[in-house]
Every structure is written in C-alpha cells, then in structure tokens.
Coordinates of C-alpha atoms and ligand atoms in Angstrom, one line a residue:
M9 CA -52.4 -7.1 -13.7
A10 CA -49.1 -8.9 -13.3
A11 CA -46.0 -7.2 -14.6
P12 CA -44.7 -8.7 -17.8
M13 CA -41.8 -11.1 -17.2
T14 CA -38.5 -9.7 -18.4
A15 CA -35.2 -11.5 -18.8
A16 CA -32.7 -10.7 -16.0
P17 CA -29.8 -8.5 -17.2
L18 CA -26.9 -10.5 -18.5
V19 CA -23.8 -10.4 -16.2
I20 CA -20.7 -12.2 -17.3
A21 CA -17.9 -12.7 -14.7
I22 CA -14.5 -13.5 -16.2
D23 CA -11.5 -14.4 -14.0
G24 CA -8.1 -15.9 -14.6
P25 CA -4.3 -15.2 -14.4
A26 CA -2.5 -12.4 -16.1
A27 CA -2.2 -12.5 -19.9
A28 CA -4.6 -15.4 -20.4
G29 CA -6.6 -13.4 -22.9
K30 CA -9.4 -12.3 -20.5
G31 CA -9.5 -8.7 -21.6
T32 CA -9.7 -9.4 -25.3
L33 CA -12.5 -12.0 -24.7
A34 CA -14.3 -9.8 -22.3
R35 CA -14.3 -6.9 -24.7
R36 CA -15.6 -9.0 -27.6
L37 CA -18.3 -10.6 -25.5
A38 CA -19.4 -7.2 -24.3
A39 CA -19.5 -5.9 -27.9
H40 CA -21.5 -9.0 -29.0
F41 CA -24.1 -8.6 -26.3
G42 CA -24.1 -4.8 -26.3
L43 CA -23.0 -4.7 -22.6
P44 CA -20.6 -2.3 -20.8
Y45 CA -17.2 -3.7 -19.9
L46 CA -15.1 -3.1 -16.8
D47 CA -11.5 -4.2 -16.6
T48 CA -11.2 -4.4 -12.8
G49 CA -7.4 -4.9 -13.0
L50 CA -7.3 -1.3 -14.1
L51 CA -8.7 -0.2 -10.7
Y52 CA -5.9 -1.9 -8.9
R53 CA -3.4 -0.5 -11.4
A54 CA -4.7 3.0 -10.9
V55 CA -4.5 2.7 -7.1
A56 CA -0.9 1.5 -7.5
R57 CA 0.0 4.4 -9.9
R58 CA -1.4 7.0 -7.4
V59 CA 0.8 5.5 -4.6
L60 CA 3.9 5.4 -6.8
D61 CA 3.3 9.0 -8.0
Q62 CA 3.3 10.2 -4.4
G63 CA 6.5 8.4 -3.8
G64 CA 4.7 6.0 -1.4
D65 CA 5.1 2.3 -0.7
P66 CA 2.4 0.2 -2.3
A67 CA 2.8 -2.4 0.5
D68 CA 1.9 0.3 3.1
P69 CA -1.8 -0.3 3.9
A70 CA -2.5 3.2 5.0
E71 CA -1.1 4.8 1.8
A72 CA -2.8 2.2 -0.5
A73 CA -6.1 2.7 1.3
R74 CA -5.9 6.5 0.9
A75 CA -5.2 6.1 -2.8
A76 CA -8.1 3.7 -3.3
Q77 CA -10.5 6.0 -1.5
A78 CA -9.3 8.9 -3.6
L79 CA -9.6 7.1 -7.0
S80 CA -11.4 9.1 -9.7
P81 CA -12.5 8.1 -13.2
G82 CA -9.7 10.1 -14.7
D83 CA -7.2 7.8 -13.0
L84 CA -8.5 4.9 -15.1
A85 CA -7.9 6.7 -18.4
R86 CA -4.1 7.2 -17.8
G87 CA -1.8 5.8 -20.4
D88 CA 0.9 4.6 -17.9
L89 CA -1.0 1.9 -16.1
R90 CA 0.7 -1.1 -17.8
T91 CA 4.3 -0.7 -16.9
A92 CA 6.3 -3.4 -15.1
A93 CA 6.6 -1.2 -12.0
V94 CA 2.8 -0.8 -11.9
D95 CA 2.4 -4.6 -12.5
R96 CA 4.3 -5.2 -9.2
A97 CA 2.7 -2.4 -7.3
A98 CA -0.8 -3.4 -8.3
S99 CA -0.2 -6.9 -7.0
A100 CA 0.9 -5.4 -3.7
V101 CA -2.1 -3.1 -3.3
A102 CA -4.5 -5.9 -4.4
G103 CA -3.6 -8.0 -1.4
Q104 CA -4.9 -5.3 1.0
E105 CA -8.3 -5.5 2.6
A106 CA -9.0 -1.7 2.7
V107 CA -8.2 -1.4 -1.0
R108 CA -10.4 -4.3 -2.0
A109 CA -13.2 -3.0 0.2
A110 CA -13.0 0.5 -1.3
L111 CA -13.2 -0.9 -4.8
L112 CA -16.0 -3.4 -4.2
A113 CA -19.0 -1.1 -4.3
F114 CA -17.9 0.5 -7.5
Q115 CA -17.6 -2.9 -9.2
R116 CA -21.0 -4.1 -8.0
D117 CA -22.7 -0.8 -8.9
F118 CA -21.2 -1.0 -12.4
A119 CA -22.7 -4.5 -12.9
S120 CA -26.1 -3.6 -11.5
R121 CA -27.1 -1.1 -14.1
G122 CA -28.6 -3.5 -16.7
G123 CA -25.9 -6.1 -17.2
A124 CA -22.2 -6.0 -17.8
V125 CA -19.0 -7.9 -18.5
L126 CA -16.3 -7.7 -15.8
D127 CA -12.9 -9.3 -15.7
G128 CA -10.5 -9.7 -12.9
R129 CA -9.4 -12.3 -10.3
D130 CA -12.3 -12.5 -7.9
I131 CA -15.3 -11.4 -10.0
G132 CA -17.1 -14.8 -9.8
T133 CA -16.0 -15.6 -6.3
V134 CA -16.4 -12.3 -4.4
V135 CA -17.6 -9.3 -6.4
L136 CA -20.5 -11.0 -8.2
P137 CA -21.0 -14.5 -6.8
A138 CA -24.5 -14.6 -8.2
A139 CA -23.5 -13.8 -11.8
P140 CA -25.3 -16.2 -14.1
V141 CA -22.3 -16.7 -16.3
K142 CA -18.8 -17.3 -15.0
L143 CA -15.8 -18.0 -17.1
F144 CA -12.3 -18.9 -15.7
V145 CA -9.9 -18.1 -18.6
T146 CA -6.5 -19.6 -18.3
A147 CA -3.4 -20.6 -20.4
S148 CA 0.0 -22.1 -19.8
L149 CA 2.7 -19.9 -18.3
A150 CA 4.7 -20.3 -21.6
A151 CA 1.7 -19.2 -23.7
R152 CA 0.9 -16.2 -21.5
A153 CA 4.6 -15.1 -21.4
E154 CA 4.7 -15.3 -25.2
R155 CA 1.6 -13.1 -25.5
R156 CA 2.9 -10.5 -23.0
W157 CA 6.3 -10.4 -24.7
R158 CA 4.7 -9.7 -28.1
E159 CA 2.2 -7.2 -26.6
R160 CA 5.1 -5.2 -25.1
A161 CA 7.2 -5.6 -28.3
A162 CA 10.0 -6.5 -25.9
A163 CA 13.5 -7.5 -26.9
P164 CA 14.3 -11.3 -27.1
E165 CA 16.4 -11.2 -23.9
E166 CA 13.5 -9.8 -21.9
R167 CA 11.4 -13.0 -22.4
A168 CA 12.9 -14.8 -19.4
Q169 CA 12.2 -11.8 -17.1
I170 CA 8.6 -11.5 -18.4
T171 CA 8.0 -15.2 -17.7
A172 CA 9.5 -14.9 -14.2
D173 CA 7.4 -11.7 -13.4
L174 CA 4.2 -13.4 -14.6
A175 CA 5.0 -16.5 -12.5
A176 CA 5.7 -14.4 -9.4
R177 CA 2.5 -12.3 -9.9
D178 CA 0.4 -15.5 -10.3
A179 CA 1.8 -16.9 -7.2
E180 CA 1.1 -13.7 -5.3
D181 CA -2.4 -13.4 -6.6
A182 CA -3.2 -17.1 -5.8
A183 CA -1.6 -17.3 -2.4
R184 CA -3.1 -14.2 -0.8
T185 CA -5.7 -14.8 1.9
L186 CA -8.0 -12.1 0.6
A187 CA -10.0 -12.9 -2.6
P188 CA -7.3 -15.2 -4.0
L189 CA -7.2 -16.1 -7.7
R190 CA -9.3 -19.3 -8.1
P191 CA -12.2 -20.4 -10.2
A192 CA -15.7 -20.1 -8.6
A193 CA -17.2 -23.6 -8.0
D194 CA -19.8 -22.9 -10.8
A195 CA -17.3 -21.3 -13.3
V196 CA -16.6 -22.9 -16.7
T197 CA -12.8 -23.1 -17.4
L198 CA -11.5 -22.1 -20.8
D199 CA -7.9 -22.9 -21.6
T200 CA -6.7 -20.6 -24.4
S201 CA -3.1 -21.9 -24.7
A202 CA -3.7 -23.4 -28.1
L203 CA -6.4 -20.9 -29.3
D204 CA -6.1 -17.7 -31.2
A205 CA -8.3 -14.7 -30.4
D206 CA -11.1 -15.8 -32.8
A207 CA -11.1 -19.4 -31.6
A208 CA -11.1 -18.3 -28.0
F209 CA -14.0 -16.0 -28.6
A210 CA -16.0 -18.7 -30.4
A211 CA -15.4 -21.1 -27.4
A212 CA -16.4 -18.4 -24.9
L213 CA -19.5 -17.5 -26.8
A214 CA -20.6 -21.1 -26.9
I215 CA -20.1 -21.4 -23.2
V216 CA -22.2 -18.2 -22.6
L217 CA -25.0 -19.3 -25.0
A218 CA -25.1 -22.7 -23.3
V219 CA -25.9 -21.0 -20.0
I220 CA -28.3 -18.4 -21.2
A221 CA -30.1 -20.2 -24.0
P222 CA -29.6 -24.0 -23.4
Q223 CA -30.8 -26.2 -26.3
Ligands
LIG302 O1 -5.5 -8.0 -14.7 P1 -4.3 -7.1 -14.3 O2 -3.0 -7.7 -14.6 O3 -4.5 -5.7 -14.9 O4 -4.4 -6.9 -12.7 C1 -3.6 -6.1 -12.0 C2 -3.4 -6.6 -10.6 O5 -4.6 -6.5 -9.9 C3 -3.0 -8.1 -10.5 O6 -2.0 -8.3 -9.6 C4 -4.2 -8.8 -10.0 C5 -5.0 -7.7 -9.3 N1 -6.4 -7.9 -9.4 C6 -7.2 -8.4 -8.4 O7 -6.6 -8.7 -7.4 N2 -8.5 -8.5 -8.5 C7 -9.1 -8.2 -9.6 N3 -10.5 -8.3 -9.7 C8 -8.4 -7.6 -10.7 C9 -7.1 -7.5 -10.6

C-alpha cells in the first residue's frame, strides 16, 4: 500500500538588513505556525563575543574559525551579544569562509527537523535555497535607525552614530564576496518602513499563506 501523502514541513527563510524588523516577524510567524525559530545573527554574534572575550582580533581568520568551531548552545544564551562592539565584530567574523562553513551544518540541521523559521542574511540564498517560503524584509535606513535607537533607549545625540553604524554594517554585509546580503531570486520583498509590528505581521502572513495555500 502506498504511504499516505503528507505535507512537506514548512520552512520559512527570512533575510534582510539589520533592524528591518526580521526578528519580530520571524518570531511571530514561528508562533503562528507552531515552528521553532532560529535567529542566525546570534550565531555570528556569539562567535564574535568569544573572540573578543579572548582578547582576539575578529578579523583574524584563524581566531574566528577557532571560536566558530568551539561554539556551544550556552554561547547563544548570553545577555551581552547585542552591544555596539559585538555588532562590529560579528560583521567582521561573518565575512570569513571558515566561520560560515562551521555554522552552516547547524543551521541546516535546525531546519530539517520538521520545519522552522530562520532569519539572517543568506538563508534564502545559501543556507536553505530550497525553502518553500522566502521573505526579504527591508526598510529605509532612517526607519531602521529610528527603531534601533528606540530599542537601545539611546540618548538623542547617539542617533547619528547609530545611523552611521547601520549604514556601514549594511555596506559590509552587502559587499562581501561570501554569502552577501541580497534577496533570493524567488524571495518576496516586504518593505516595513511605514508598517508597525502588527501591520508587518499581517503582510508577512498574507505572503506566506499565498505560497502555501494559494486561492
Ligand atoms: O542580524 P544581526 O544583526 O544579529 O547579525 C549580526 C551579524 O551577522 C551581521 O553583521 C550580519 C551577520 N549575519 C550573516 O552574515 N549571516 C546571517 N545569516 C546572519 C547574520
């Protein structure tokens, strides 16, 4: 007797620049569909944190590779992964081949256990190119800087620096030769500049449903 047909596990790949609202959206989509969620930026942040803690240079490929290979689940649970120093160091380690290679299997394995939502920069292009649903979540630099500034409860005079840091990090993520930030050919782009969290979620959900349950 033929095995009954079962729906393929739902995998949602979300990419986009920093502070575009990917994480909030990804978490809400994961909760809605009952799927596990992986913030892949945390992996790069945790590698960067390890290098910084050892007094190392995040741009040194050997040190960054060692840190990536030694990564453990506890590293991802640390409360000090979202500082400005880690922002810069994470971008530096993320441009290195050995670091990306060391983190690839973990990400693919996470997605292969019955569906998942992953967000990052190269999920739809490199990590899970066969994901059935791909979203590219973006927003203007001004909108993203405003969100990051509020999130960090920063002083008014820090706004310009936050904007400059975001622009620099975007440029670094988009210009690197390895897994640069760009939408997959089959990704749907969602611009959240003018959307609050609820409106962004409604728009993202409509995109996902149009792919998995077309009318
Ligand atoms: O999303 P985030 O700001 O936490 O990401 C931290 C850094 O890691 C950022 O410079 C981009 C990089 N990154 C990446 O290169 N690939 C991913 N899949 C996720 C993050």
